[in-house]
């Protein structure tokens, strides 16, 4: 087995070990009181109906763990998930959607968690590739950029400042446009950099409908796992 294939297997094993739902929270005080292990946490957020639930299910190699609904706004709490092993290495956190379908109380819970959670390592902002950045995406990016600057300047209040990164979902819809696809993806990346220079520079392109040739993994899933492993120093 080659070094690269060994790495792929090791990374996959971290995520594909009978994941389980840990708890759901609708307020931050309850999160603080829950007996979590001191493990890195990775938060997923995006506009309602961006494909977040389907992506997390693919990431954890499951079909039904994370509730997926055709009705936007199904996620209304912060939901924690974890591989069910003797030595779990992280928590994945599914956050409520924002945008027109979001609610103020969901946003308050989300930002309180992001601001105060010392074990939070990275926030993945999911954006529908075919829609590009909506106004709510832009506002979220600017908020995270400001928060990252504040965190960096005041390490005494946040010992472990989080990073944030764009994950493009439903890329299969963009690839159908052939010549226009590259231009669209580049324009999104350029706009992200202008709005939030502290955002991780590399966007992750994903699709739960495209299987990578010679693999059983969907497009972008291994790359997303690698980003989590790197951000949390899991290997």
PDB file of C-alpha atoms in Angstrom:
ATOM      1  CA  UNK A   1       0.000   0.000   0.000  1.00  0.00           C
ATOM      2  CA  UNK A   2       1.428   3.396  -1.003  1.00  0.00           C
ATOM      3  CA  UNK A   3       2.013   6.226   1.439  1.00  0.00           C
ATOM      4  CA  UNK A   4      -0.823   8.248  -0.091  1.00  0.00           C
ATOM      5  CA  UNK A   5      -3.323   5.375   0.046  1.00  0.00           C
ATOM      6  CA  UNK A   6      -2.310   4.657   3.643  1.00  0.00           C
ATOM      7  CA  UNK A   7      -2.973   8.295   4.515  1.00  0.00           C
ATOM      8  CA  UNK A   8      -6.393   8.177   2.848  1.00  0.00           C
ATOM      9  CA  UNK A   9      -7.301   5.062   4.847  1.00  0.00           C
ATOM     10  CA  UNK A  10      -6.103   6.555   8.137  1.00  0.00           C
ATOM     11  CA  UNK A  11      -8.055   9.748   7.565  1.00  0.00           C
ATOM     12  CA  UNK A  12     -11.175   7.850   6.524  1.00  0.00           C
ATOM     13  CA  UNK A  13     -11.005   5.636   9.620  1.00  0.00           C
ATOM     14  CA  UNK A  14     -11.199   8.705  11.863  1.00  0.00           C
ATOM     15  CA  UNK A  15     -14.588   9.643  10.389  1.00  0.00           C
ATOM     16  CA  UNK A  16     -16.180   6.334   9.455  1.00  0.00           C
ATOM     17  CA  UNK A  17     -16.521   4.649  12.857  1.00  0.00           C
ATOM     18  CA  UNK A  18     -20.237   4.371  13.550  1.00  0.00           C
ATOM     19  CA  UNK A  19     -20.935   8.074  14.150  1.00  0.00           C
ATOM     20  CA  UNK A  20     -23.521   8.949  16.755  1.00  0.00           C
ATOM     21  CA  UNK A  21     -25.523  11.969  17.831  1.00  0.00           C
ATOM     22  CA  UNK A  22     -24.306  13.346  21.163  1.00  0.00           C
ATOM     23  CA  UNK A  23     -26.736  16.116  22.048  1.00  0.00           C
ATOM     24  CA  UNK A  24     -28.799  19.045  20.774  1.00  0.00           C
ATOM     25  CA  UNK A  25     -28.743  22.514  22.318  1.00  0.00           C
ATOM     26  CA  UNK A  26     -30.908  25.579  21.932  1.00  0.00           C
ATOM     27  CA  UNK A  27     -28.923  27.750  24.360  1.00  0.00           C
ATOM     28  CA  UNK A  28     -25.244  28.233  25.132  1.00  0.00           C
ATOM     29  CA  UNK A  29     -25.558  27.752  28.906  1.00  0.00           C
ATOM     30  CA  UNK A  30     -26.637  24.158  28.300  1.00  0.00           C
ATOM     31  CA  UNK A  31     -23.562  23.598  26.131  1.00  0.00           C
ATOM     32  CA  UNK A  32     -21.278  24.894  28.883  1.00  0.00           C
ATOM     33  CA  UNK A  33     -22.863  22.559  31.430  1.00  0.00           C
ATOM     34  CA  UNK A  34     -22.644  19.431  29.283  1.00  0.00           C
ATOM     35  CA  UNK A  35     -19.719  17.097  30.161  1.00  0.00           C
ATOM     36  CA  UNK A  36     -17.899  17.325  26.842  1.00  0.00           C
ATOM     37  CA  UNK A  37     -14.419  15.904  26.488  1.00  0.00           C
ATOM     38  CA  UNK A  38     -11.754  18.476  25.650  1.00  0.00           C
ATOM     39  CA  UNK A  39     -11.697  17.674  21.943  1.00  0.00           C
ATOM     40  CA  UNK A  40     -11.518  19.972  18.915  1.00  0.00           C
ATOM     41  CA  UNK A  41     -14.875  21.020  17.486  1.00  0.00           C
ATOM     42  CA  UNK A  42     -15.747  21.842  13.889  1.00  0.00           C
ATOM     43  CA  UNK A  43     -18.838  23.883  13.120  1.00  0.00           C
ATOM     44  CA  UNK A  44     -20.790  23.668   9.867  1.00  0.00           C
ATOM     45  CA  UNK A  45     -23.048  26.511   8.854  1.00  0.00           C
ATOM     46  CA  UNK A  46     -24.691  27.930   5.764  1.00  0.00           C
ATOM     47  CA  UNK A  47     -27.895  29.271   4.319  1.00  0.00           C
ATOM     48  CA  UNK A  48     -30.979  27.151   4.758  1.00  0.00           C
ATOM     49  CA  UNK A  49     -31.209  24.382   2.130  1.00  0.00           C
ATOM     50  CA  UNK A  50     -27.528  24.645   1.158  1.00  0.00           C
ATOM     51  CA  UNK A  51     -27.082  20.857   1.461  1.00  0.00           C
ATOM     52  CA  UNK A  52     -25.445  20.872   4.882  1.00  0.00           C
ATOM     53  CA  UNK A  53     -27.107  17.752   6.272  1.00  0.00           C
ATOM     54  CA  UNK A  54     -26.307  15.676   3.189  1.00  0.00           C
ATOM     55  CA  UNK A  55     -22.691  16.815   3.250  1.00  0.00           C
ATOM     56  CA  UNK A  56     -22.194  15.959   6.932  1.00  0.00           C
ATOM     57  CA  UNK A  57     -23.740  12.532   6.351  1.00  0.00           C
ATOM     58  CA  UNK A  58     -21.241  11.903   3.542  1.00  0.00           C
ATOM     59  CA  UNK A  59     -18.400  13.171   5.709  1.00  0.00           C
ATOM     60  CA  UNK A  60     -19.304  10.682   8.443  1.00  0.00           C
ATOM     61  CA  UNK A  61     -20.105   7.876   5.960  1.00  0.00           C
ATOM     62  CA  UNK A  62     -23.707   7.568   7.034  1.00  0.00           C
ATOM     63  CA  UNK A  63     -27.041   8.086   5.312  1.00  0.00           C
ATOM     64  CA  UNK A  64     -29.492   9.032   8.017  1.00  0.00           C
ATOM     65  CA  UNK A  65     -27.621  10.303  11.092  1.00  0.00           C
ATOM     66  CA  UNK A  66     -28.089  13.980  10.296  1.00  0.00           C
ATOM     67  CA  UNK A  67     -31.654  14.902   9.526  1.00  0.00           C
ATOM     68  CA  UNK A  68     -32.102  15.969   5.926  1.00  0.00           C
ATOM     69  CA  UNK A  69     -35.251  17.720   4.798  1.00  0.00           C
ATOM     70  CA  UNK A  70     -36.535  19.258   1.586  1.00  0.00           C
ATOM     71  CA  UNK A  71     -38.038  21.988   3.761  1.00  0.00           C
ATOM     72  CA  UNK A  72     -35.503  24.735   4.490  1.00  0.00           C
ATOM     73  CA  UNK A  73     -34.707  25.487   8.131  1.00  0.00           C
ATOM     74  CA  UNK A  74     -34.970  21.941   9.507  1.00  0.00           C
ATOM     75  CA  UNK A  75     -31.940  22.472  11.781  1.00  0.00           C
ATOM     76  CA  UNK A  76     -32.918  24.775  14.658  1.00  0.00           C
ATOM     77  CA  UNK A  77     -30.322  23.852  17.288  1.00  0.00           C
ATOM     78  CA  UNK A  78     -26.600  23.225  17.612  1.00  0.00           C
ATOM     79  CA  UNK A  79     -26.291  19.473  17.090  1.00  0.00           C
ATOM     80  CA  UNK A  80     -23.137  17.627  18.144  1.00  0.00           C
ATOM     81  CA  UNK A  81     -21.960  14.421  16.436  1.00  0.00           C
ATOM     82  CA  UNK A  82     -18.996  12.141  17.068  1.00  0.00           C
ATOM     83  CA  UNK A  83     -17.582   8.813  15.814  1.00  0.00           C
ATOM     84  CA  UNK A  84     -18.471   6.098  18.322  1.00  0.00           C
ATOM     85  CA  UNK A  85     -15.007   4.750  19.141  1.00  0.00           C
ATOM     86  CA  UNK A  86     -12.957   4.105  22.260  1.00  0.00           C
ATOM     87  CA  UNK A  87     -10.738   7.032  21.273  1.00  0.00           C
ATOM     88  CA  UNK A  88     -12.896   9.705  19.607  1.00  0.00           C
ATOM     89  CA  UNK A  89     -10.891  12.635  18.307  1.00  0.00           C
ATOM     90  CA  UNK A  90     -13.379  15.423  17.576  1.00  0.00           C
ATOM     91  CA  UNK A  91     -16.942  16.714  17.539  1.00  0.00           C
ATOM     92  CA  UNK A  92     -18.795  17.875  14.432  1.00  0.00           C
ATOM     93  CA  UNK A  93     -21.359  20.585  15.109  1.00  0.00           C
ATOM     94  CA  UNK A  94     -24.309  21.136  12.798  1.00  0.00           C
ATOM     95  CA  UNK A  95     -25.498  24.723  13.118  1.00  0.00           C
ATOM     96  CA  UNK A  96     -28.892  26.201  12.167  1.00  0.00           C
ATOM     97  CA  UNK A  97     -29.204  27.777   8.746  1.00  0.00           C
ATOM     98  CA  UNK A  98     -29.083  31.527   8.271  1.00  0.00           C
ATOM     99  CA  UNK A  99     -30.500  33.834   5.633  1.00  0.00           C
ATOM    100  CA  UNK A 100     -34.160  34.535   4.881  1.00  0.00           C
ATOM    101  CA  UNK A 101     -35.217  31.255   6.503  1.00  0.00           C
ATOM    102  CA  UNK A 102     -33.144  31.785   9.616  1.00  0.00           C
ATOM    103  CA  UNK A 103     -34.362  33.214  12.911  1.00  0.00           C
ATOM    104  CA  UNK A 104     -32.731  35.815  15.194  1.00  0.00           C
ATOM    105  CA  UNK A 105     -32.532  33.402  18.143  1.00  0.00           C
ATOM    106  CA  UNK A 106     -30.675  30.856  15.994  1.00  0.00           C
ATOM    107  CA  UNK A 107     -28.161  33.528  15.002  1.00  0.00           C
ATOM    108  CA  UNK A 108     -27.652  34.562  18.621  1.00  0.00           C
ATOM    109  CA  UNK A 109     -26.946  30.966  19.677  1.00  0.00           C
ATOM    110  CA  UNK A 110     -24.581  30.482  16.752  1.00  0.00           C
ATOM    111  CA  UNK A 111     -22.540  33.632  17.362  1.00  0.00           C
ATOM    112  CA  UNK A 112     -22.383  33.113  21.130  1.00  0.00           C
ATOM    113  CA  UNK A 113     -20.979  29.647  20.553  1.00  0.00           C
ATOM    114  CA  UNK A 114     -18.494  30.872  17.935  1.00  0.00           C
ATOM    115  CA  UNK A 115     -17.336  33.749  20.119  1.00  0.00           C
ATOM    116  CA  UNK A 116     -16.833  31.893  23.396  1.00  0.00           C
ATOM    117  CA  UNK A 117     -16.085  28.256  22.569  1.00  0.00           C
ATOM    118  CA  UNK A 118     -12.365  27.679  23.219  1.00  0.00           C
ATOM    119  CA  UNK A 119     -12.409  24.178  21.678  1.00  0.00           C
ATOM    120  CA  UNK A 120     -13.775  25.442  18.361  1.00  0.00           C
ATOM    121  CA  UNK A 121     -11.087  24.972  15.714  1.00  0.00           C
ATOM    122  CA  UNK A 122     -12.729  25.787  12.425  1.00  0.00           C
ATOM    123  CA  UNK A 123     -16.014  27.014  11.017  1.00  0.00           C
ATOM    124  CA  UNK A 124     -16.972  25.709   7.600  1.00  0.00           C
ATOM    125  CA  UNK A 125     -19.288  28.097   5.764  1.00  0.00           C
ATOM    126  CA  UNK A 126     -21.268  26.215   3.149  1.00  0.00           C
ATOM    127  CA  UNK A 127     -22.223  28.091  -0.008  1.00  0.00           C
ATOM    128  CA  UNK A 128     -24.289  26.760  -2.897  1.00  0.00           C
ATOM    129  CA  UNK A 129     -21.837  26.965  -5.809  1.00  0.00           C
ATOM    130  CA  UNK A 130     -24.545  27.631  -8.386  1.00  0.00           C
ATOM    131  CA  UNK A 131     -25.970  30.550  -6.367  1.00  0.00           C
ATOM    132  CA  UNK A 132     -22.706  32.197  -5.371  1.00  0.00           C
ATOM    133  CA  UNK A 133     -22.474  34.448  -2.329  1.00  0.00           C
ATOM    134  CA  UNK A 134     -25.798  35.804  -1.132  1.00  0.00           C
ATOM    135  CA  UNK A 135     -26.041  38.883   1.080  1.00  0.00           C
ATOM    136  CA  UNK A 136     -26.356  36.772   4.228  1.00  0.00           C
ATOM    137  CA  UNK A 137     -23.195  34.832   3.244  1.00  0.00           C
ATOM    138  CA  UNK A 138     -21.323  38.102   2.821  1.00  0.00           C
ATOM    139  CA  UNK A 139     -22.460  39.389   6.206  1.00  0.00           C
ATOM    140  CA  UNK A 140     -21.430  36.124   7.847  1.00  0.00           C
ATOM    141  CA  UNK A 141     -17.986  36.277   6.255  1.00  0.00           C
ATOM    142  CA  UNK A 142     -17.492  39.853   7.412  1.00  0.00           C
ATOM    143  CA  UNK A 143     -18.596  38.943  10.937  1.00  0.00           C
ATOM    144  CA  UNK A 144     -16.144  36.038  11.101  1.00  0.00           C
ATOM    145  CA  UNK A 145     -13.364  38.206   9.699  1.00  0.00           C
ATOM    146  CA  UNK A 146     -13.963  40.829  12.409  1.00  0.00           C
ATOM    147  CA  UNK A 147     -14.180  38.107  15.050  1.00  0.00           C
ATOM    148  CA  UNK A 148     -10.933  36.530  13.850  1.00  0.00           C
ATOM    149  CA  UNK A 149      -9.131  39.876  14.029  1.00  0.00           C
ATOM    150  CA  UNK A 150     -10.448  40.485  17.521  1.00  0.00           C
ATOM    151  CA  UNK A 151      -9.455  36.991  18.593  1.00  0.00           C
ATOM    152  CA  UNK A 152      -5.938  37.401  17.246  1.00  0.00           C
ATOM    153  CA  UNK A 153      -5.524  40.743  18.988  1.00  0.00           C
ATOM    154  CA  UNK A 154      -6.862  39.502  22.318  1.00  0.00           C
ATOM    155  CA  UNK A 155      -5.420  36.052  22.869  1.00  0.00           C
ATOM    156  CA  UNK A 156      -6.046  36.327  26.592  1.00  0.00           C
ATOM    157  CA  UNK A 157      -9.794  36.069  25.994  1.00  0.00           C
ATOM    158  CA  UNK A 158      -9.579  33.380  23.284  1.00  0.00           C
ATOM    159  CA  UNK A 159      -6.598  31.118  23.704  1.00  0.00           C
ATOM    160  CA  UNK A 160      -7.431  29.146  20.571  1.00  0.00           C
ATOM    161  CA  UNK A 161      -8.838  31.480  17.891  1.00  0.00           C
ATOM    162  CA  UNK A 162     -10.780  29.575  15.250  1.00  0.00           C
ATOM    163  CA  UNK A 163     -10.223  29.658  11.513  1.00  0.00           C
ATOM    164  CA  UNK A 164     -12.981  29.636   8.906  1.00  0.00           C
ATOM    165  CA  UNK A 165     -13.227  28.239   5.408  1.00  0.00           C
ATOM    166  CA  UNK A 166     -15.637  28.174   2.479  1.00  0.00           C
ATOM    167  CA  UNK A 167     -17.093  24.865   1.315  1.00  0.00           C
ATOM    168  CA  UNK A 168     -18.909  25.028  -2.012  1.00  0.00           C
ATOM    169  CA  UNK A 169     -21.791  22.571  -2.226  1.00  0.00           C
ATOM    170  CA  UNK A 170     -23.698  21.215  -5.224  1.00  0.00           C
ATOM    171  CA  UNK A 171     -20.729  21.831  -7.517  1.00  0.00           C
ATOM    172  CA  UNK A 172     -22.230  19.340  -9.994  1.00  0.00           C
ATOM    173  CA  UNK A 173     -24.749  22.022 -10.969  1.00  0.00           C
ATOM    174  CA  UNK A 174     -21.919  24.439 -11.835  1.00  0.00           C
ATOM    175  CA  UNK A 175     -19.888  21.879 -13.775  1.00  0.00           C
ATOM    176  CA  UNK A 176     -22.817  21.448 -16.159  1.00  0.00           C
ATOM    177  CA  UNK A 177     -22.082  24.953 -17.418  1.00  0.00           C
ATOM    178  CA  UNK A 178     -18.737  23.790 -18.850  1.00  0.00           C
ATOM    179  CA  UNK A 179     -16.782  26.893 -19.922  1.00  0.00           C
ATOM    180  CA  UNK A 180     -18.562  29.166 -17.442  1.00  0.00           C
ATOM    181  CA  UNK A 181     -17.867  26.985 -14.403  1.00  0.00           C
ATOM    182  CA  UNK A 182     -14.231  28.005 -13.896  1.00  0.00           C
ATOM    183  CA  UNK A 183     -15.051  31.703 -14.204  1.00  0.00           C
ATOM    184  CA  UNK A 184     -17.885  31.424 -11.671  1.00  0.00           C
ATOM    185  CA  UNK A 185     -15.780  29.578  -9.103  1.00  0.00           C
ATOM    186  CA  UNK A 186     -12.941  32.069  -9.481  1.00  0.00           C
ATOM    187  CA  UNK A 187     -15.300  35.003  -9.003  1.00  0.00           C
ATOM    188  CA  UNK A 188     -16.624  33.480  -5.763  1.00  0.00           C
ATOM    189  CA  UNK A 189     -13.090  32.971  -4.440  1.00  0.00           C
ATOM    190  CA  UNK A 190     -12.102  36.521  -5.352  1.00  0.00           C
ATOM    191  CA  UNK A 191     -15.152  37.960  -3.619  1.00  0.00           C
ATOM    192  CA  UNK A 192     -14.501  35.889  -0.484  1.00  0.00           C
ATOM    193  CA  UNK A 193     -10.944  37.210  -0.281  1.00  0.00           C
ATOM    194  CA  UNK A 194     -12.111  40.813  -0.601  1.00  0.00           C
ATOM    195  CA  UNK A 195     -14.794  40.428   2.061  1.00  0.00           C
ATOM    196  CA  UNK A 196     -12.766  38.362   4.527  1.00  0.00           C
ATOM    197  CA  UNK A 197      -8.979  38.278   4.006  1.00  0.00           C
ATOM    198  CA  UNK A 198      -8.600  36.094   7.111  1.00  0.00           C
ATOM    199  CA  UNK A 199     -10.702  33.326   5.555  1.00  0.00           C
ATOM    200  CA  UNK A 200      -8.695  30.213   4.635  1.00  0.00           C
ATOM    201  CA  UNK A 201      -7.547  30.773   1.030  1.00  0.00           C
ATOM    202  CA  UNK A 202      -8.544  27.409  -0.430  1.00  0.00           C
ATOM    203  CA  UNK A 203     -12.218  26.701  -1.057  1.00  0.00           C
ATOM    204  CA  UNK A 204     -13.338  23.068  -0.904  1.00  0.00           C
ATOM    205  CA  UNK A 205     -15.457  21.996  -3.870  1.00  0.00           C
ATOM    206  CA  UNK A 206     -17.986  19.309  -3.003  1.00  0.00           C
ATOM    207  CA  UNK A 207     -20.856  17.347  -4.483  1.00  0.00           C
ATOM    208  CA  UNK A 208     -22.800  14.489  -2.954  1.00  0.00           C
ATOM    209  CA  UNK A 209     -23.773  13.396  -6.475  1.00  0.00           C
ATOM    210  CA  UNK A 210     -20.308  12.991  -8.033  1.00  0.00           C
ATOM    211  CA  UNK A 211     -18.178   9.982  -7.084  1.00  0.00           C
ATOM    212  CA  UNK A 212     -14.419  10.424  -7.464  1.00  0.00           C
ATOM    213  CA  UNK A 213     -13.087   7.978 -10.114  1.00  0.00           C
ATOM    214  CA  UNK A 214     -11.331   4.994  -8.543  1.00  0.00           C
ATOM    215  CA  UNK A 215     -12.814   5.757  -5.133  1.00  0.00           C
ATOM    216  CA  UNK A 216     -16.000   5.279  -3.145  1.00  0.00           C
ATOM    217  CA  UNK A 217     -15.793   8.893  -1.936  1.00  0.00           C
ATOM    218  CA  UNK A 218     -17.881  11.764  -3.188  1.00  0.00           C
ATOM    219  CA  UNK A 219     -16.267  14.880  -4.658  1.00  0.00           C
ATOM    220  CA  UNK A 220     -14.430  16.934  -2.038  1.00  0.00           C
ATOM    221  CA  UNK A 221     -15.143  14.673   0.930  1.00  0.00           C
ATOM    222  CA  UNK A 222     -11.555  13.492   1.375  1.00  0.00           C
ATOM    223  CA  UNK A 223     -10.279  17.073   1.027  1.00  0.00           C
ATOM    224  CA  UNK A 224     -12.748  18.220   3.674  1.00  0.00           C
ATOM    225  CA  UNK A 225     -11.683  15.422   6.013  1.00  0.00           C
ATOM    226  CA  UNK A 226      -8.043  16.379   5.489  1.00  0.00           C
ATOM    227  CA  UNK A 227      -8.799  19.998   6.422  1.00  0.00           C
ATOM    228  CA  UNK A 228     -10.432  18.844   9.649  1.00  0.00           C
ATOM    229  CA  UNK A 229      -7.530  16.520  10.461  1.00  0.00           C
ATOM    230  CA  UNK A 230      -5.041  19.331   9.853  1.00  0.00           C
ATOM    231  CA  UNK A 231      -6.975  21.993  11.786  1.00  0.00           C
ATOM    232  CA  UNK A 232      -7.457  19.691  14.761  1.00  0.00           C
ATOM    233  CA  UNK A 233      -4.052  17.965  14.555  1.00  0.00           C
ATOM    234  CA  UNK A 234      -5.879  14.631  14.601  1.00  0.00           C
ATOM    235  CA  UNK A 235      -3.011  12.612  13.089  1.00  0.00           C
TER     236      UNK A 235
END
